[in-house]
Short mmCIF file of C-alpha atoms in Angstrom, two decimals:
data_model
loop_
_atom_site.label_atom_id
_atom_site.label_comp_id
_atom_site.label_asym_id
_atom_site.label_seq_id
_atom_site.Cartn_x
_atom_site.Cartn_y
_atom_site.Cartn_z
CA MET A 29 -14.97 -9.05 28.12
CA ILE A 30 -12.69 -9.59 31.10
CA THR A 31 -15.71 -9.98 33.41
CA LYS A 32 -17.13 -12.71 31.18
CA LEU A 33 -13.83 -14.58 31.11
CA LEU A 34 -13.51 -14.46 34.88
CA SER A 35 -17.08 -15.65 35.27
CA LEU A 36 -16.59 -18.59 32.95
CA ALA A 37 -13.32 -19.48 34.68
CA GLN A 38 -15.25 -20.14 37.91
CA GLU A 39 -17.27 -22.89 36.24
CA SER A 40 -16.11 -26.44 36.88
CA SER A 41 -18.06 -28.41 34.29
CA ALA A 42 -16.29 -29.73 31.21
CA GLU A 43 -18.84 -28.02 28.98
CA LYS A 44 -18.24 -24.62 30.57
CA ARG A 45 -14.47 -25.05 30.37
CA HIS A 46 -14.81 -25.94 26.70
CA GLN A 47 -16.87 -22.79 26.14
CA LEU A 48 -14.30 -20.65 27.93
CA VAL A 49 -11.38 -22.03 25.93
CA ASP A 50 -13.28 -21.68 22.67
CA HIS A 51 -14.31 -18.12 23.53
CA VAL A 52 -10.81 -17.04 24.56
CA THR A 53 -9.21 -18.63 21.51
CA ARG A 54 -11.67 -16.91 19.19
CA LEU A 55 -11.10 -13.53 20.84
CA PHE A 56 -7.35 -14.09 20.72
CA VAL A 57 -7.29 -14.84 16.99
CA LEU A 58 -9.64 -12.01 16.06
CA GLY A 59 -8.02 -9.40 18.27
CA ALA A 60 -4.34 -10.30 18.32
CA ASP A 61 -3.39 -7.35 16.09
CA ARG A 62 -5.43 -4.74 17.94
CA CYS A 63 -5.77 -5.87 21.55
CA GLN A 64 -3.77 -4.26 24.33
CA ALA A 65 -0.80 -6.15 25.76
CA GLU A 66 -2.71 -6.69 29.01
CA GLU A 67 -5.56 -8.39 27.15
CA ILE A 68 -3.16 -10.62 25.20
CA ALA A 69 -1.50 -11.59 28.48
CA ILE A 70 -4.90 -12.56 29.93
CA PHE A 71 -5.74 -14.70 26.89
CA ASN A 72 -2.41 -16.52 27.19
CA SER A 73 -2.73 -16.92 30.96
CA VAL A 74 -6.22 -18.42 30.73
CA LEU A 75 -5.20 -20.90 28.03
CA GLU A 76 -1.96 -21.84 29.81
CA SER A 77 -3.77 -22.53 33.08
CA MET A 78 -6.53 -24.57 31.46
CA LEU A 79 -4.41 -26.54 28.98
CA PRO A 80 -4.01 -29.61 31.27
CA THR A 81 -7.81 -29.99 31.45
CA ILE A 82 -8.51 -29.55 27.73
CA GLU A 83 -9.43 -32.54 25.56
CA PRO A 84 -6.96 -33.48 22.76
CA ALA A 85 -9.39 -32.50 19.99
CA GLN A 86 -9.72 -28.99 21.39
CA LYS A 87 -5.96 -28.71 21.95
CA LYS A 88 -5.52 -29.49 18.27
CA GLU A 89 -7.94 -26.69 17.35
CA ILE A 90 -6.08 -24.26 19.60
CA ALA A 91 -2.70 -25.16 18.10
CA GLU A 92 -3.99 -24.76 14.54
CA LYS A 93 -5.57 -21.39 15.30
CA LEU A 94 -2.78 -19.90 17.42
CA ALA A 95 0.28 -21.12 15.48
CA PRO A 96 0.13 -18.13 13.07
CA VAL A 97 -0.75 -15.62 15.84
CA ASN A 98 2.19 -13.44 16.85
CA GLY A 99 0.86 -12.81 20.36
CA THR A 100 0.92 -16.47 21.38
CA SER A 101 3.08 -16.83 24.48
CA GLN A 102 6.33 -18.76 24.43
CA GLN A 103 5.10 -20.97 27.27
CA LEU A 104 1.86 -21.87 25.50
CA ALA A 105 3.67 -22.60 22.23
CA ASN A 106 6.18 -24.83 24.03
CA GLU A 107 3.50 -26.74 25.89
CA LEU A 108 1.52 -27.36 22.71
CA GLY A 109 4.73 -28.24 20.88
CA ARG A 110 5.35 -31.08 23.34
CA GLU A 111 1.92 -32.62 22.89
CA GLU A 112 1.31 -35.60 20.59
CA ILE A 113 2.28 -34.79 17.02
CA ALA A 114 -1.27 -34.25 15.73
CA ILE A 115 -1.55 -31.37 18.21
CA ALA A 116 2.05 -30.15 18.13
CA ARG A 117 2.59 -30.04 14.36
CA PRO A 118 1.29 -26.50 13.62
CA MET A 119 3.34 -24.97 16.43
CA LEU A 120 6.51 -26.83 15.47
CA THR A 121 6.15 -26.01 11.80
CA SER A 122 5.21 -22.35 11.86
CA SER A 123 4.88 -20.67 15.26
CA GLU A 124 7.16 -17.66 15.70
CA ALA A 125 6.53 -17.81 19.46
CA LEU A 126 9.17 -20.56 19.59
CA ASP A 127 12.66 -19.07 19.50
CA ASP A 128 15.81 -20.78 18.22
CA GLY A 129 16.62 -22.11 21.69
CA ASP A 130 13.16 -23.64 22.04
CA ILE A 131 13.44 -25.32 18.65
CA LEU A 132 16.88 -26.70 19.50
CA THR A 133 15.62 -28.16 22.78
CA LEU A 134 12.59 -29.70 21.10
CA ALA A 135 14.78 -31.16 18.36
CA LYS A 136 17.00 -32.78 20.99
CA THR A 137 14.18 -34.30 23.03
CA MET A 138 11.15 -35.11 20.87
CA GLY A 139 10.32 -38.01 18.54
CA GLN A 140 10.47 -38.49 14.80
CA GLY A 141 7.09 -36.91 14.04
CA HIS A 142 8.10 -33.79 15.92
CA LEU A 143 11.49 -33.71 14.19
CA LEU A 144 9.79 -33.94 10.80
CA ALA A 145 7.51 -31.02 11.68
CA ILE A 146 10.48 -28.94 12.87
CA SER A 147 12.35 -29.71 9.64
CA LYS A 148 9.66 -27.84 7.68
CA ARG A 149 10.07 -24.50 9.48
CA ARG A 150 10.68 -21.49 7.27
CA ARG A 151 14.12 -20.94 8.80
CA LEU A 152 16.44 -23.34 10.64
CA GLU A 153 19.81 -22.59 12.22
CA SER A 154 22.70 -24.92 11.42
CA ARG A 155 22.88 -26.09 15.04
CA VAL A 156 19.26 -27.25 14.71
CA THR A 157 19.79 -28.96 11.35
CA ASP A 158 22.81 -30.76 12.83
CA VAL A 159 20.54 -32.25 15.51
CA LEU A 160 17.83 -33.11 12.98
CA LEU A 161 20.35 -34.86 10.74
CA GLU A 162 21.91 -36.70 13.67
CA ARG A 163 18.66 -37.85 15.31
CA GLY A 164 16.26 -37.91 12.40
CA GLU A 165 15.38 -40.91 10.30
CA THR A 166 15.29 -40.83 6.48
CA PRO A 167 12.09 -38.71 6.07
CA VAL A 168 13.55 -36.06 8.39
CA LYS A 169 16.88 -35.98 6.54
CA GLN A 170 15.08 -35.69 3.20
CA SER A 171 12.91 -32.86 4.51
CA VAL A 172 15.92 -30.96 5.85
CA ALA A 173 17.68 -31.28 2.48
CA ALA A 174 14.60 -29.91 0.69
CA ASN A 175 14.15 -26.93 3.04
CA SER A 176 15.66 -23.89 1.31
CA GLY A 177 15.54 -21.98 4.60
CA ALA A 178 17.68 -24.53 6.43
CA GLU A 179 21.27 -23.55 7.14
CA PHE A 180 23.93 -26.27 7.12
CA SER A 181 27.15 -26.57 9.03
CA THR A 182 30.16 -27.95 7.17
CA TRP A 183 29.46 -31.29 8.83
CA GLY A 184 25.79 -31.20 7.86
CA ALA A 185 26.50 -30.37 4.22
CA ARG A 186 29.12 -33.12 3.97
CA LEU A 187 26.72 -35.64 5.50
CA LEU A 188 23.94 -34.79 3.05
CA ILE A 189 26.28 -35.04 0.06
CA LYS A 190 27.35 -38.46 1.35
CA LEU A 191 23.74 -39.56 1.89
CA ALA A 192 22.92 -38.42 -1.66
CA GLU A 193 25.04 -41.31 -2.95
CA ARG A 194 22.28 -43.74 -1.98
CA ASP A 195 19.22 -41.50 -1.63
CA ASP A 196 17.87 -40.00 -4.86
CA THR A 197 15.45 -37.75 -2.98
CA ILE A 198 18.28 -36.11 -1.04
CA ARG A 199 20.39 -35.91 -4.21
CA ASP A 200 17.64 -34.13 -6.13
CA ALA A 201 16.92 -31.77 -3.22
CA MET A 202 20.59 -30.84 -2.83
CA MET A 203 20.85 -30.09 -6.55
CA GLU A 204 18.22 -27.39 -6.11
CA ARG A 205 20.17 -25.59 -3.38
CA SER A 206 22.41 -22.60 -3.99
CA ASP A 207 24.40 -22.90 -0.75
CA ILE A 208 26.58 -25.80 -1.90
CA THR A 209 29.90 -25.58 -3.71
CA GLU A 210 30.47 -26.11 -7.41
CA ASP A 211 32.49 -29.23 -6.56
CA ASP A 212 29.55 -30.62 -4.60
CA TYR A 213 27.22 -29.80 -7.48
CA ASP A 214 29.49 -31.72 -9.86
CA LYS A 215 29.51 -34.68 -7.46
CA LEU A 216 25.72 -34.68 -7.38
CA ILE A 217 25.51 -34.66 -11.17
CA GLY A 218 27.86 -37.65 -11.20
CA LEU A 219 25.39 -39.57 -9.02
CA MET A 220 22.59 -39.26 -11.57
CA PRO A 221 21.72 -41.89 -14.19
CA GLU A 222 23.80 -41.40 -17.34
CA PRO A 223 21.01 -39.95 -19.55
CA GLN A 224 20.19 -37.35 -16.88
CA GLN A 225 23.86 -36.49 -16.47
CA VAL A 226 24.17 -35.84 -20.20
CA ARG A 227 21.06 -33.62 -20.24
CA ILE A 228 22.04 -31.59 -17.17
CA ARG A 229 25.63 -31.10 -18.34
CA ALA A 230 24.37 -29.96 -21.75
CA LEU A 231 21.95 -27.50 -20.18
CA ARG A 232 24.65 -26.23 -17.85
CA GLU A 233 27.11 -25.77 -20.70
CA GLU A 234 24.48 -23.92 -22.71
CA ASN A 235 23.80 -21.73 -19.69
CA GLU A 236 27.47 -20.96 -19.01
CA ALA A 237 27.83 -18.33 -21.74
CA LEU A 238 24.72 -16.60 -20.42
CA LEU A 239 26.17 -16.57 -16.91
CA HIS A 240 29.42 -14.95 -18.00
CA ASP A 241 27.48 -12.38 -20.00
CA LEU A 242 25.16 -11.70 -17.07
CA PHE A 243 28.01 -11.07 -14.67
CA ARG A 244 30.09 -8.91 -17.00
CA LYS A 245 27.27 -6.76 -18.33
CA ALA A 246 24.65 -6.64 -15.57
CA SER A 247 25.70 -3.34 -14.00
CA LYS A 248 26.12 -1.63 -17.39
CA VAL A 249 22.73 -2.87 -18.54
CA VAL A 250 21.02 -1.59 -15.41
CA THR A 251 22.68 1.80 -15.82
CA SER A 252 21.39 2.17 -19.37
CA THR A 253 18.19 0.15 -18.92
CA LYS A 254 15.15 0.81 -21.05
CA LEU A 255 12.88 -0.59 -18.36
CA GLU A 256 10.66 1.95 -16.67
CA ARG A 257 8.31 1.61 -13.73
CA LYS A 258 4.84 1.97 -15.18
CA ALA A 259 2.00 3.80 -13.48
CA THR A 260 -0.19 0.94 -12.31
CA ARG A 261 -2.38 0.33 -9.31
CA ILE A 262 -0.07 -2.45 -8.18
CA CYS A 263 2.60 -1.64 -5.60
CA ALA A 264 5.39 -4.16 -6.18
CA LYS A 265 6.52 -4.26 -2.55
CA VAL A 266 2.98 -4.79 -1.28
CA THR A 267 2.47 -7.45 -3.93
CA LEU A 268 5.68 -9.19 -2.85
CA LYS A 269 4.47 -9.25 0.75
CA GLU A 270 1.15 -10.76 -0.33
CA ILE A 271 2.91 -13.40 -2.44
CA ARG A 272 5.12 -14.43 0.46
CA ALA A 273 2.09 -14.60 2.73
CA GLY A 274 0.30 -16.86 0.25
CA GLN A 275 -2.38 -14.27 -0.43
CA ARG A 276 -1.55 -13.86 -4.12
CA SER A 277 0.24 -16.00 -6.69
CA LEU A 278 3.42 -14.80 -8.36
CA GLY A 279 2.10 -15.86 -11.76
CA LYS A 280 -1.09 -13.83 -11.49
CA ALA A 281 0.86 -10.77 -10.32
CA ILE A 282 3.19 -11.10 -13.32
CA THR A 283 0.25 -11.46 -15.69
CA GLN A 284 -1.34 -8.29 -14.35
CA LEU A 285 1.92 -6.33 -14.56
CA ALA A 286 2.57 -7.65 -18.07
CA LEU A 287 -0.72 -6.17 -19.28
CA SER A 288 0.82 -2.72 -18.80
CA ASN A 289 4.27 -3.86 -20.04
CA ASN A 290 5.65 -3.23 -16.55
CA LEU A 291 8.83 -5.27 -16.89
CA PHE A 292 10.57 -3.22 -14.20
CA ASP A 293 8.32 -4.47 -11.39
CA ILE A 294 8.21 -7.97 -12.88
CA SER A 295 12.02 -8.02 -12.68
CA PHE A 296 11.80 -6.90 -9.06
CA LEU A 297 9.35 -9.68 -8.13
CA LEU A 298 11.32 -12.39 -9.95
CA ALA A 299 14.59 -11.25 -8.36
CA GLU A 300 13.13 -11.23 -4.85
CA MET A 301 11.43 -14.60 -5.18
CA ALA A 302 14.46 -16.25 -6.80
CA GLY A 303 16.96 -14.74 -4.36
CA VAL A 304 19.17 -13.07 -6.98
CA GLU A 305 20.16 -9.45 -7.50
CA GLN A 306 17.72 -7.47 -9.60
CA LYS A 307 20.46 -6.31 -11.98
CA TYR A 308 20.84 -9.89 -13.24
CA VAL A 309 17.10 -10.28 -13.79
CA THR A 310 16.97 -6.92 -15.57
CA ASN A 311 19.76 -8.16 -17.83
CA VAL A 312 17.94 -11.34 -18.86
CA MET A 313 14.70 -9.39 -19.29
CA LEU A 314 16.38 -7.16 -21.89
CA ARG A 315 18.13 -9.94 -23.82
CA TYR A 316 16.84 -11.06 -27.21
CA ASP A 317 16.88 -14.70 -26.12
CA ALA A 318 14.60 -16.13 -23.44
CA MET A 319 16.82 -18.66 -21.69
CA GLY A 320 17.39 -16.74 -18.47
CA VAL A 321 13.78 -15.60 -18.14
CA SER A 322 12.45 -19.09 -18.84
CA ILE A 323 14.70 -20.67 -16.19
CA LEU A 324 13.60 -18.13 -13.58
CA CYS A 325 9.91 -18.45 -14.38
CA ARG A 326 9.78 -22.24 -14.63
CA ALA A 327 11.80 -22.63 -11.41
CA LEU A 328 9.36 -20.32 -9.62
CA GLY A 329 6.30 -22.21 -10.85
CA ILE A 330 5.02 -19.72 -13.43
CA GLU A 331 2.41 -21.45 -15.60
CA ASP A 332 2.59 -21.51 -19.40
CA GLY A 333 -0.18 -18.95 -19.92
CA GLU A 334 1.33 -16.58 -17.36
CA TYR A 335 4.73 -16.91 -19.02
CA SER A 336 3.13 -16.11 -22.39
CA SER A 337 1.83 -12.82 -20.96
CA LEU A 338 5.35 -11.92 -19.87
CA CYS A 339 6.73 -12.88 -23.28
CA ARG A 340 4.26 -10.58 -25.01
CA ALA A 341 5.42 -7.69 -22.82
CA ARG A 342 9.06 -8.50 -23.63
CA ALA A 343 8.26 -8.75 -27.33
CA ASN A 344 6.55 -5.37 -27.24
CA LEU A 345 9.71 -3.85 -25.78
CA SER A 346 12.12 -5.39 -28.29
CA LYS A 347 9.75 -5.46 -31.29
CA GLN A 348 9.93 -9.23 -31.70
CA PRO A 349 7.76 -11.01 -34.31
CA GLN A 350 5.13 -13.64 -33.49
CA SER A 351 7.50 -16.40 -34.62
CA THR A 352 9.86 -15.48 -31.77
CA LEU A 353 7.01 -15.60 -29.27
CA ASP A 354 6.06 -19.06 -30.55
CA LYS A 355 9.64 -20.27 -30.11
CA TRP A 356 9.85 -18.88 -26.58
CA ALA A 357 6.60 -20.66 -25.70
CA ALA A 358 7.75 -23.98 -27.20
CA ASP A 359 11.09 -23.83 -25.39
CA TYR A 360 9.32 -23.06 -22.12
CA GLU A 361 6.96 -25.98 -22.53
CA ALA A 362 9.96 -28.29 -23.05
CA LEU A 363 11.74 -27.08 -19.89
CA SER A 364 10.86 -29.18 -16.84
CA ASP A 365 10.32 -27.70 -13.38
CA LYS A 366 13.08 -29.85 -11.92
CA ASP A 367 15.67 -28.94 -14.56
CA ALA A 368 14.81 -25.25 -14.17
CA ARG A 369 15.27 -25.39 -10.39
CA ARG A 370 18.61 -27.15 -10.86
CA LEU A 371 19.75 -24.57 -13.39
CA LEU A 372 18.66 -21.71 -11.13
CA SER A 373 20.62 -23.27 -8.29
CA PHE A 374 23.70 -23.62 -10.48
CA THR A 375 23.25 -20.05 -11.75
CA LYS A 376 23.30 -18.68 -8.20
CA ILE A 377 26.32 -20.80 -7.30
CA ARG A 378 28.24 -19.62 -10.38
CA LEU A 379 27.33 -15.97 -9.88
CA GLY A 380 28.59 -16.29 -6.30
CA THR A 381 31.87 -17.71 -7.61
CA PHE A 382 32.25 -14.89 -10.13
CA GLN A 383 31.59 -12.34 -7.39
CA LYS A 384 34.33 -13.82 -5.20
CA GLU A 385 36.77 -13.87 -8.10
CA SER A 386 35.94 -10.32 -9.26
CA PRO A 387 34.35 -8.47 -6.32
CA GLU A 388 34.82 -5.08 -7.98
CA VAL A 389 32.47 -5.95 -10.87
#
């Protein structure tokens, strides 16, 4: 392999250079997880040295293929990240080869298209979001607000709450975050049209009793839980990894687990994907009402049929009649995705407040 690369590298024609780059990129992608470090270094070195001579269309292909590859060098990722946005976007959005310092530098120096791509990264430090909010135009600010993996400084959070006064997109995005204060959440509700305010406040009030019950009883419920891990072929932790990697949908995993009445692992998956402690999810799973479960599932994008499978498993556990299942299904159909995400956000904020007030519980 190395001999072939060195041979191709001696060629000066554009066609031969194109072949070399294509060959190296293909080998890199296919062998990144099993090649030796020396081979990975050669792949990176060849691509770094030839990047200035590569046509834009091929650079775009390289960026798209190497952005998810862990072995991509920091230098190569940075060089591609500084190209025109059509080439740079994959690297800026998802490449782990770029560290926090690289992202900060790029955010300080690149244009709006690059800032928008950076704003969609899975995780953003507050010092990066500060730069994005300071330099970015409206689409960038809206994207930062909607990124659940973006951390905000006190200044950044205050700015977004202020911007929400005249930007409905930012307002709606901030209402789905759990890292704002209850006071900020109330301010955001006050910015909504009156009919929406009434609906959200009513839903929140209805949810408040559930929240108090969840917090007070969660640990006791888990201690005496009737949920048992069923013997299935599905490993919940492996399934979670596949869901996060986009290889499996949460809804399909829940449907499969529900077939064996495996509410224990369903609770685990819902808790992990929603970012709440499993004891709270176990609590709502064991309740005779369906409010908490429906909020979690709708907020996480569980489809009606998938939710019905979960309801049947819950009904089997608590011996509920068909009429109860029908009511759960009707209530779920009436709950909008947006309202569910807002309620989940508020739930996490309130549980955090309860924990601060009563840390021993």
